[in-house]
mmCIF file of C-alpha atoms and ligand atoms in Angstrom:
data_model
loop_
_atom_site.group_PDB
_atom_site.id
_atom_site.type_symbol
_atom_site.label_atom_id
_atom_site.label_comp_id
_atom_site.label_asym_id
_atom_site.label_seq_id
_atom_site.Cartn_x
_atom_site.Cartn_y
_atom_site.Cartn_z
ATOM 1 C CA MET F 1 -28.587 -25.623 26.279
ATOM 2 C CA LYS F 2 -29.435 -25.305 22.883
ATOM 3 C CA HIS F 3 -26.195 -24.244 20.498
ATOM 4 C CA LEU F 4 -26.105 -21.216 18.695
ATOM 5 C CA VAL F 5 -25.411 -21.002 14.710
ATOM 6 C CA LEU F 6 -24.960 -17.832 13.132
ATOM 7 C CA ILE F 7 -25.901 -16.467 9.663
ATOM 8 C CA SER F 8 -23.725 -14.062 8.547
ATOM 9 C CA SER F 9 -26.348 -11.916 6.899
ATOM 10 C CA ASP F 10 -24.145 -10.771 4.251
ATOM 11 C CA ILE F 11 -24.206 -13.893 3.172
ATOM 12 C CA LEU F 12 -26.628 -13.307 -0.181
ATOM 13 C CA ASN F 13 -29.238 -15.455 0.155
ATOM 14 C CA VAL F 14 -29.458 -18.324 2.654
ATOM 15 C CA PRO F 15 -33.308 -19.146 2.313
ATOM 16 C CA GLU F 16 -34.688 -19.601 5.714
ATOM 17 C CA ASP F 17 -36.497 -23.131 4.633
ATOM 18 C CA VAL F 18 -32.310 -24.451 4.209
ATOM 19 C CA ALA F 19 -31.332 -23.047 7.659
ATOM 20 C CA GLY F 20 -34.549 -24.410 9.142
ATOM 21 C CA ALA F 21 -32.626 -27.802 8.617
ATOM 22 C CA LEU F 22 -31.188 -26.914 11.369
ATOM 23 C CA LYS F 23 -34.293 -25.637 13.638
ATOM 24 C CA PRO F 24 -34.246 -28.710 15.346
ATOM 25 C CA LEU F 25 -30.702 -28.895 16.420
ATOM 26 C CA ALA F 26 -29.945 -25.750 16.843
ATOM 27 C CA GLU F 27 -31.402 -22.355 17.688
ATOM 28 C CA VAL F 28 -30.282 -20.040 14.291
ATOM 29 C CA THR F 29 -29.656 -16.775 13.812
ATOM 30 C CA TYR F 30 -29.421 -14.203 11.573
ATOM 31 C CA VAL F 31 -26.386 -11.228 12.548
ATOM 32 C CA LYS F 32 -24.667 -8.632 11.006
ATOM 33 C CA ALA F 33 -21.206 -7.458 12.311
ATOM 34 C CA PRO F 34 -20.224 -6.494 14.438
ATOM 35 C CA TYR F 35 -22.008 -8.658 16.710
ATOM 36 C CA ASP F 36 -19.534 -10.027 19.312
ATOM 37 C CA ASP F 37 -21.814 -10.577 22.112
ATOM 38 C CA LEU F 38 -23.423 -13.329 20.034
ATOM 39 C CA LEU F 39 -20.612 -14.611 18.680
ATOM 40 C CA ALA F 40 -19.519 -15.248 22.470
ATOM 41 C CA ARG F 41 -22.271 -18.465 22.696
ATOM 42 C CA ALA F 42 -21.847 -18.944 19.248
ATOM 43 C CA SER F 43 -21.063 -23.319 18.239
ATOM 44 C CA ALA F 44 -21.449 -22.497 14.556
ATOM 45 C CA LEU F 45 -21.576 -19.921 12.059
ATOM 46 C CA LEU F 46 -21.978 -20.072 8.465
ATOM 47 C CA VAL F 47 -19.166 -17.713 6.962
ATOM 48 C CA GLY F 48 -19.903 -14.526 4.599
ATOM 49 C CA GLY F 49 -16.739 -12.023 3.754
ATOM 50 C CA GLU F 50 -15.770 -12.067 7.242
ATOM 51 C CA LYS F 51 -11.896 -12.749 8.558
ATOM 52 C CA VAL F 52 -11.621 -15.680 10.925
ATOM 53 C CA ASP F 53 -8.133 -15.641 12.193
ATOM 54 C CA SER F 54 -7.117 -16.257 15.635
ATOM 55 C CA GLY F 55 -8.242 -12.900 17.065
ATOM 56 C CA PHE F 56 -11.874 -13.393 15.794
ATOM 57 C CA LEU F 57 -11.508 -16.961 17.453
ATOM 58 C CA GLU F 58 -10.505 -15.883 20.432
ATOM 59 C CA ARG F 59 -14.323 -13.392 20.393
ATOM 60 C CA ALA F 60 -15.657 -17.287 20.129
ATOM 61 C CA PRO F 61 -14.373 -19.523 22.615
ATOM 62 C CA LYS F 62 -17.632 -22.367 21.964
ATOM 63 C CA LEU F 63 -17.124 -22.190 18.054
ATOM 64 C CA GLY F 64 -16.977 -25.731 16.287
ATOM 65 C CA ILE F 65 -16.883 -25.005 12.811
ATOM 66 C CA ALA F 66 -16.930 -21.847 10.674
ATOM 67 C CA ALA F 67 -18.503 -23.075 7.625
ATOM 68 C CA ARG F 68 -17.628 -20.844 4.368
ATOM 69 C CA PHE F 69 -20.293 -19.849 2.056
ATOM 70 C CA GLY F 70 -17.870 -19.955 -0.846
ATOM 71 C CA VAL F 71 -15.434 -22.456 -1.827
ATOM 72 C CA GLY F 72 -12.747 -20.118 -1.552
ATOM 73 C CA TYR F 73 -11.700 -19.172 1.706
ATOM 74 C CA ASP F 74 -8.520 -17.782 1.908
ATOM 75 C CA ALA F 75 -10.311 -15.202 4.291
ATOM 76 C CA VAL F 76 -10.084 -18.008 6.919
ATOM 77 C CA ASP F 77 -7.170 -18.473 8.499
ATOM 78 C CA VAL F 78 -7.138 -22.211 8.993
ATOM 79 C CA GLU F 79 -3.820 -22.944 11.051
ATOM 80 C CA ALA F 80 -5.500 -20.390 14.329
ATOM 81 C CA CYS F 81 -9.300 -22.534 13.446
ATOM 82 C CA SER F 82 -7.236 -26.287 13.515
ATOM 83 C CA LYS F 83 -5.357 -25.056 16.886
ATOM 84 C CA ARG F 84 -8.698 -24.383 18.687
ATOM 85 C CA ARG F 85 -10.077 -27.820 17.096
ATOM 86 C CA VAL F 86 -12.267 -25.051 14.642
ATOM 87 C CA TYR F 87 -13.801 -27.146 11.770
ATOM 88 C CA ALA F 88 -13.370 -25.178 8.614
ATOM 89 C CA THR F 89 -15.323 -26.565 6.373
ATOM 90 C CA HIS F 90 -16.014 -24.400 2.599
ATOM 91 C CA THR F 91 -19.217 -24.963 -0.419
ATOM 92 C CA PRO F 92 -16.244 -26.758 -3.791
ATOM 93 C CA ASP F 93 -18.306 -27.668 -6.934
ATOM 94 C CA VAL F 94 -21.733 -26.286 -6.596
ATOM 95 C CA LEU F 95 -20.788 -23.004 -8.368
ATOM 96 C CA SER F 96 -17.597 -23.897 -10.849
ATOM 97 C CA GLY F 97 -20.453 -24.677 -12.970
ATOM 98 C CA ALA F 98 -22.132 -20.574 -12.365
ATOM 99 C CA VAL F 99 -18.764 -19.194 -12.274
ATOM 100 C CA ALA F 100 -17.443 -20.805 -15.430
ATOM 101 C CA ASP F 101 -20.508 -19.604 -16.677
ATOM 102 C CA GLN F 102 -20.100 -15.654 -15.734
ATOM 103 C CA THR F 103 -16.488 -16.326 -16.994
ATOM 104 C CA TRP F 104 -17.785 -17.086 -20.354
ATOM 105 C CA ALA F 105 -20.169 -14.018 -19.800
ATOM 106 C CA LEU F 106 -17.035 -11.683 -19.121
ATOM 107 C CA ILE F 107 -14.901 -12.840 -21.691
ATOM 108 C CA LEU F 108 -17.855 -12.236 -24.368
ATOM 109 C CA GLY F 109 -18.841 -9.258 -22.657
ATOM 110 C CA PHE F 110 -15.962 -7.775 -23.233
ATOM 111 C CA MET F 111 -15.074 -9.244 -27.178
ATOM 112 C CA ARG F 112 -18.245 -8.592 -27.874
ATOM 113 C CA ARG F 113 -18.498 -5.084 -26.295
ATOM 114 C CA ILE F 114 -22.454 -5.873 -25.013
ATOM 115 C CA PRO F 115 -22.196 -3.418 -21.899
ATOM 116 C CA GLU F 116 -20.955 -0.533 -24.455
ATOM 117 C CA ALA F 117 -23.612 -1.858 -27.350
ATOM 118 C CA ASP F 118 -26.336 -1.974 -24.326
ATOM 119 C CA ARG F 119 -25.212 1.512 -23.259
ATOM 120 C CA ASN F 120 -25.674 2.889 -27.337
ATOM 121 C CA VAL F 121 -29.616 1.254 -27.614
ATOM 122 C CA ARG F 122 -30.784 2.927 -24.002
ATOM 123 C CA GLU F 123 -29.092 6.094 -25.015
ATOM 124 C CA SER F 124 -28.040 7.116 -29.097
ATOM 125 C CA TRP F 125 -28.950 4.658 -31.677
ATOM 126 C CA ALA F 126 -32.474 6.146 -31.674
ATOM 127 C CA LYS F 127 -30.476 9.944 -31.954
ATOM 128 C CA LYS F 128 -28.856 8.656 -35.107
ATOM 129 C CA ASP F 129 -25.429 8.421 -33.102
ATOM 130 C CA ARG F 130 -24.920 4.731 -33.674
ATOM 131 C CA ARG F 131 -21.409 4.216 -33.210
ATOM 132 C CA MET F 132 -21.542 0.626 -33.464
ATOM 133 C CA PRO F 133 -18.838 -0.727 -31.361
ATOM 134 C CA PHE F 134 -17.223 -3.216 -33.300
ATOM 135 C CA GLY F 135 -15.820 -6.165 -31.604
ATOM 136 C CA TRP F 136 -13.726 -9.582 -32.024
ATOM 137 C CA ASP F 137 -13.871 -12.871 -32.671
ATOM 138 C CA MET F 138 -13.315 -15.687 -30.633
ATOM 139 C CA GLU F 139 -12.567 -17.675 -33.533
ATOM 140 C CA GLY F 140 -8.492 -18.344 -33.830
ATOM 141 C CA LYS F 141 -8.023 -17.113 -30.595
ATOM 142 C CA THR F 142 -6.185 -18.531 -27.599
ATOM 143 C CA LEU F 143 -8.060 -18.517 -24.294
ATOM 144 C CA GLY F 144 -5.162 -19.880 -21.652
ATOM 145 C CA VAL F 145 -6.291 -20.734 -18.286
ATOM 146 C CA LEU F 146 -4.261 -20.391 -15.795
ATOM 147 C CA GLY F 147 -5.312 -22.710 -13.004
ATOM 148 C CA LEU F 148 -6.989 -25.671 -13.812
ATOM 149 C CA GLY F 149 -8.669 -26.515 -11.722
ATOM 150 C CA ARG F 150 -12.561 -27.145 -10.484
ATOM 151 C CA ILE F 151 -13.604 -23.786 -11.856
ATOM 152 C CA GLY F 152 -11.008 -23.637 -14.858
ATOM 153 C CA SER F 153 -11.863 -27.194 -16.046
ATOM 154 C CA GLN F 154 -15.432 -25.867 -16.571
ATOM 155 C CA VAL F 155 -13.888 -22.909 -18.202
ATOM 156 C CA VAL F 156 -12.361 -24.943 -20.454
ATOM 157 C CA ARG F 157 -15.086 -27.246 -20.910
ATOM 158 C CA ARG F 158 -17.454 -24.557 -21.950
ATOM 159 C CA ALA F 159 -14.709 -23.483 -24.770
ATOM 160 C CA GLN F 160 -15.209 -27.121 -26.727
ATOM 161 C CA GLY F 161 -17.797 -24.872 -29.165
ATOM 162 C CA PHE F 162 -15.607 -22.364 -29.615
ATOM 163 C CA ASP F 163 -12.890 -22.512 -32.151
ATOM 164 C CA VAL F 164 -10.000 -21.775 -29.888
ATOM 165 C CA GLU F 165 -6.954 -23.028 -28.792
ATOM 166 C CA LEU F 166 -7.022 -23.692 -25.615
ATOM 167 C CA VAL F 167 -3.525 -23.536 -23.366
ATOM 168 C CA TYR F 168 -3.495 -23.936 -19.363
ATOM 169 C CA ASN F 169 -0.778 -23.041 -16.960
ATOM 170 C CA ASP F 170 -1.404 -25.383 -12.775
ATOM 171 C CA VAL F 171 1.301 -25.947 -10.188
ATOM 172 C CA VAL F 172 0.462 -29.419 -11.081
ATOM 173 C CA ARG F 173 -0.180 -30.789 -14.578
ATOM 174 C CA LYS F 174 -3.861 -32.478 -15.656
ATOM 175 C CA PRO F 175 -3.296 -35.628 -17.961
ATOM 176 C CA ASP F 176 -6.689 -36.165 -18.426
ATOM 177 C CA MET F 177 -7.992 -33.099 -18.788
ATOM 178 C CA GLU F 178 -5.273 -31.577 -21.552
ATOM 179 C CA LYS F 179 -6.606 -35.135 -23.512
ATOM 180 C CA ARG F 180 -9.993 -34.380 -22.262
ATOM 181 C CA TYR F 181 -10.725 -30.915 -23.268
ATOM 182 C CA GLY F 182 -7.389 -30.586 -26.142
ATOM 183 C CA VAL F 183 -5.426 -28.121 -23.434
ATOM 184 C CA ARG F 184 -1.625 -27.833 -24.064
ATOM 185 C CA TYR F 185 0.553 -26.791 -21.199
ATOM 186 C CA LEU F 186 2.472 -24.064 -20.942
ATOM 187 C CA GLY F 187 4.800 -22.825 -18.610
ATOM 188 C CA PHE F 188 3.822 -19.114 -16.995
ATOM 189 C CA ASP F 189 5.580 -17.160 -19.448
ATOM 190 C CA ASP F 190 4.476 -18.976 -22.364
ATOM 191 C CA LEU F 191 1.264 -18.862 -20.872
ATOM 192 C CA MET F 192 1.546 -14.775 -20.544
ATOM 193 C CA ARG F 193 3.271 -14.926 -23.975
ATOM 194 C CA SER F 194 0.936 -16.905 -25.639
ATOM 195 C CA SER F 195 -2.935 -16.122 -24.673
ATOM 196 C CA ASP F 196 -5.741 -13.919 -26.387
ATOM 197 C CA ILE F 197 -7.423 -14.213 -23.379
ATOM 198 C CA LEU F 198 -6.063 -14.961 -20.007
ATOM 199 C CA SER F 199 -8.812 -16.179 -17.402
ATOM 200 C CA LEU F 200 -7.435 -16.543 -13.710
ATOM 201 C CA HIS F 201 -9.027 -19.869 -11.825
ATOM 202 C CA VAL F 202 -5.833 -19.834 -9.160
ATOM 203 C CA PRO F 203 -6.973 -19.834 -5.515
ATOM 204 C CA LEU F 204 -5.382 -16.821 -3.455
ATOM 205 C CA LEU F 205 -2.236 -17.721 -2.118
ATOM 206 C CA PRO F 206 1.139 -16.300 -0.916
ATOM 207 C CA SER F 207 2.470 -17.483 -4.475
ATOM 208 C CA THR F 208 -0.511 -16.267 -6.350
ATOM 209 C CA LYS F 209 -1.251 -12.919 -4.719
ATOM 210 C CA GLY F 210 -0.045 -10.216 -6.897
ATOM 211 C CA ILE F 211 0.990 -13.063 -9.743
ATOM 212 C CA ILE F 212 -0.474 -10.972 -12.726
ATOM 213 C CA GLY F 213 1.592 -7.483 -11.859
ATOM 214 C CA GLU F 214 3.651 -5.231 -13.770
ATOM 215 C CA LYS F 215 6.052 -8.364 -14.978
ATOM 216 C CA ALA F 216 3.392 -10.864 -15.812
ATOM 217 C CA LEU F 217 1.650 -8.179 -17.415
ATOM 218 C CA SER F 218 4.837 -6.946 -19.494
ATOM 219 C CA MET F 219 4.415 -10.354 -21.533
ATOM 220 C CA MET F 220 1.102 -10.452 -22.843
ATOM 221 C CA LYS F 221 0.190 -9.038 -26.577
ATOM 222 C CA PRO F 222 -0.944 -5.533 -26.815
ATOM 223 C CA SER F 223 -4.379 -7.425 -28.025
ATOM 224 C CA ALA F 224 -4.810 -9.838 -25.013
ATOM 225 C CA ILE F 225 -7.301 -9.229 -22.823
ATOM 226 C CA VAL F 226 -7.420 -10.663 -18.438
ATOM 227 C CA VAL F 227 -10.756 -12.069 -17.343
ATOM 228 C CA ASN F 228 -10.226 -12.557 -13.198
ATOM 229 C CA THR F 229 -13.431 -14.068 -11.766
ATOM 230 C CA SER F 230 -11.061 -15.809 -9.217
ATOM 231 C CA ARG F 231 -9.990 -13.266 -6.662
ATOM 232 C CA GLY F 232 -9.015 -9.261 -6.838
ATOM 233 C CA PRO F 233 -5.680 -9.414 -4.748
ATOM 234 C CA VAL F 234 -3.776 -11.843 -7.651
ATOM 235 C CA ILE F 235 -3.750 -8.918 -9.741
ATOM 236 C CA GLU F 236 -1.532 -5.985 -9.025
ATOM 237 C CA GLU F 237 -4.821 -3.284 -9.823
ATOM 238 C CA LYS F 238 -2.527 -0.324 -10.002
ATOM 239 C CA ALA F 239 0.165 -2.560 -12.141
ATOM 240 C CA LEU F 240 -3.188 -3.503 -14.461
ATOM 241 C CA TYR F 241 -4.153 0.519 -14.711
ATOM 242 C CA LYS F 242 -1.015 1.438 -15.983
ATOM 243 C CA ALA F 243 -1.239 -1.489 -18.375
ATOM 244 C CA LEU F 244 -4.601 -0.604 -19.347
ATOM 245 C CA THR F 245 -3.871 3.474 -20.475
ATOM 246 C CA GLU F 246 -0.854 2.147 -22.384
ATOM 247 C CA GLU F 247 -2.218 0.412 -24.666
ATOM 248 C CA ARG F 248 0.230 -2.467 -23.425
ATOM 249 C CA ILE F 249 -3.112 -5.374 -23.278
ATOM 250 C CA ARG F 250 -6.239 -4.415 -24.820
ATOM 251 C CA GLY F 251 -8.543 -5.136 -21.873
ATOM 252 C CA ALA F 252 -10.053 -6.986 -18.574
ATOM 253 C CA ALA F 253 -13.225 -8.265 -17.429
ATOM 254 C CA LEU F 254 -13.333 -7.889 -13.807
ATOM 255 C CA ASP F 255 -15.558 -9.875 -10.910
ATOM 256 C CA VAL F 256 -13.006 -9.653 -8.089
ATOM 257 C CA PHE F 257 -11.139 -6.479 -6.841
ATOM 258 C CA GLU F 258 -8.112 -6.122 -4.667
ATOM 259 C CA GLN F 259 -10.265 -4.239 -1.983
ATOM 260 C CA GLU F 260 -13.962 -5.025 -2.128
ATOM 261 C CA PRO F 261 -16.762 -3.260 -1.931
ATOM 262 C CA THR F 262 -14.401 -1.501 -4.991
ATOM 263 C CA PRO F 263 -14.044 2.031 -3.903
ATOM 264 C CA LEU F 264 -16.026 4.787 -7.049
ATOM 265 C CA ASP F 265 -13.033 6.397 -6.790
ATOM 266 C CA ASN F 266 -10.820 3.422 -8.198
ATOM 267 C CA PRO F 267 -9.254 4.327 -11.482
ATOM 268 C CA LEU F 268 -10.649 0.996 -13.338
ATOM 269 C CA LEU F 269 -14.075 2.093 -13.461
ATOM 270 C CA LYS F 270 -13.185 4.669 -15.922
ATOM 271 C CA LEU F 271 -11.469 3.172 -18.326
ATOM 272 C CA ASP F 272 -13.877 2.122 -21.110
ATOM 273 C CA ASN F 273 -11.910 -1.354 -21.979
ATOM 274 C CA VAL F 274 -12.844 -2.777 -18.817
ATOM 275 C CA VAL F 275 -16.170 -4.798 -17.980
ATOM 276 C CA LEU F 276 -16.896 -5.118 -14.383
ATOM 277 C CA THR F 277 -19.581 -7.226 -12.586
ATOM 278 C CA PRO F 278 -19.462 -7.557 -8.557
ATOM 279 C CA HIS F 279 -18.188 -10.414 -7.079
ATOM 280 C CA SER F 280 -21.643 -12.358 -8.454
ATOM 281 C CA ALA F 281 -20.316 -15.185 -9.970
ATOM 282 C CA SER F 282 -21.804 -17.734 -8.347
ATOM 283 C CA ALA F 283 -24.977 -15.636 -7.615
ATOM 284 C CA THR F 284 -27.511 -17.394 -9.414
ATOM 285 C CA TRP F 285 -30.628 -18.759 -7.740
ATOM 286 C CA GLU F 286 -29.596 -21.948 -8.084
ATOM 287 C CA THR F 287 -26.016 -22.142 -6.896
ATOM 288 C CA ARG F 288 -26.412 -20.464 -4.328
ATOM 289 C CA ARG F 289 -29.262 -22.688 -2.670
ATOM 290 C CA LYS F 290 -26.782 -25.393 -3.562
ATOM 291 C CA MET F 291 -24.421 -23.952 -1.769
ATOM 292 C CA ALA F 292 -25.985 -22.666 1.369
ATOM 293 C CA GLU F 293 -27.009 -26.215 1.482
ATOM 294 C CA MET F 294 -23.672 -27.483 1.669
ATOM 295 C CA ALA F 295 -23.002 -25.222 4.234
ATOM 296 C CA VAL F 296 -26.035 -25.918 6.563
ATOM 297 C CA SER F 297 -25.283 -29.711 5.321
ATOM 298 C CA ASN F 298 -21.703 -29.223 7.564
ATOM 299 C CA ILE F 299 -23.093 -27.340 10.658
ATOM 300 C CA LYS F 300 -25.615 -30.353 10.431
ATOM 301 C CA ALA F 301 -22.937 -32.741 10.618
ATOM 302 C CA TYR F 302 -21.444 -30.762 13.042
ATOM 303 C CA LEU F 303 -24.299 -30.399 15.263
ATOM 304 C CA GLU F 304 -25.198 -34.314 14.805
ATOM 305 C CA GLY F 305 -21.135 -34.926 16.327
ATOM 306 C CA ARG F 306 -19.750 -36.364 13.162
ATOM 307 C CA ARG F 307 -17.164 -34.540 11.004
ATOM 308 C CA PRO F 308 -18.339 -32.536 8.216
ATOM 309 C CA PRO F 309 -18.716 -33.120 4.944
ATOM 310 C CA ASN F 310 -16.514 -30.549 3.143
ATOM 311 C CA VAL F 311 -13.680 -29.616 5.290
ATOM 312 C CA VAL F 312 -10.915 -28.092 3.671
ATOM 313 C CA PRO F 313 -8.255 -30.378 2.285
ATOM 314 C CA GLU F 314 -5.253 -28.428 5.614
ATOM 315 C CA GLN F 315 -7.646 -30.317 7.674
ATOM 316 C CA SER F 316 -8.041 -33.433 5.895
ATOM 317 C CA GLY F 317 -6.394 -35.633 8.502
ATOM 318 C CA LEU F 318 -8.407 -33.968 11.567
ATOM 319 C CA THR F 319 -11.857 -35.274 13.688
ATOM 320 C CA PHE F 320 -12.024 -32.931 16.740
HETATM 321 C C1 8YV B 1 -18.966 -15.762 -3.123
HETATM 322 C C2 8YV B 1 -16.580 -16.668 -4.171
HETATM 323 O O1 8YV B 1 -19.502 -14.701 -3.602
HETATM 324 O O2 8YV B 1 -16.435 -19.172 -3.744
HETATM 325 C C3 8YV B 1 -16.622 -18.068 -3.440
HETATM 326 O O3 8YV B 1 -15.479 -18.128 -2.773
HETATM 327 O O4 8YV B 1 -16.162 -15.963 -3.732
HETATM 328 C C4 8YV B 1 -18.198 -16.845 -4.279
HETATM 329 O O5 8YV B 1 -19.263 -17.565 -4.488
HETATM 330 C C5 8YV B 1 -18.877 -15.651 -1.813
HETATM 331 O O6 8YV B 1 -17.816 -16.686 -1.355
HETATM 332 C C6 8YV B 1 -19.686 -15.055 -0.891
HETATM 333 O O7 8YV B 1 -19.830 -14.506 0.302
#
């Protein structure tokens, strides 16, 4: 019987011509949750935002690969996958540039108050209610990067044209990056104390969950902003809201949230000193296509009996 490949349709943009590469090997179906009846027959799944945990895997006895459409795989229980001899793959590198671009869009969007300026032109400039929203220069500011990996390093690469001081913290030091981009290593607390702009580029792990909470926020400058294009739960939203409303920090620019989609009654949505985007940092036509191609190539390799090229690091020694 032909393999069945499921493509979760909460993934925005897996073009049919890209998925078509699987057609000679399998029946390919776009699915919307709940899709348990099909899951029971599926050999491969192109995973969007859904949680792939042991309960999910139990409902998928034939599954051999869970191919994440994205670099982050915190929603995939890799240990449970390995136990069931299911490959977990992801799409590293191809989205780093797009995410770094959006990080800069958020930084500049906040610093130059683009959302408010846009609203002013549409709603009140012509009525002489100009209320010109003044912003802040980048020149002389310190950009602090938490996590100097694939995406963090692209952010500091893009910073070379701005007159900013670059500092970072990571679990491992990156002497090559320090040399290449003039970025200085600091301990975590010092990174909090020195950053005018703190940009987060860590994966969501038990050690990073809530790392930007009350304590970290209390160390930051009153003029600082925090930018998050990594994972929502890295920031404790309640503590962030408190710091913002008490003016202990200047602002935030967020692409990711503790809960997604973030509810309309999230109090952060009411604040003017917050710029928001809907987890869209990788959402460009070019990048989403590259992500789709990479995820599809992982599934194709599996169906052809090869080891998928982008297996997550925790499965690096394993072949199923
Ligand atoms: C995607 C992401 O928006 O790469 C990731 O880990 O979070 C984003 O690029 C997401 O994976 C789409 O499902």
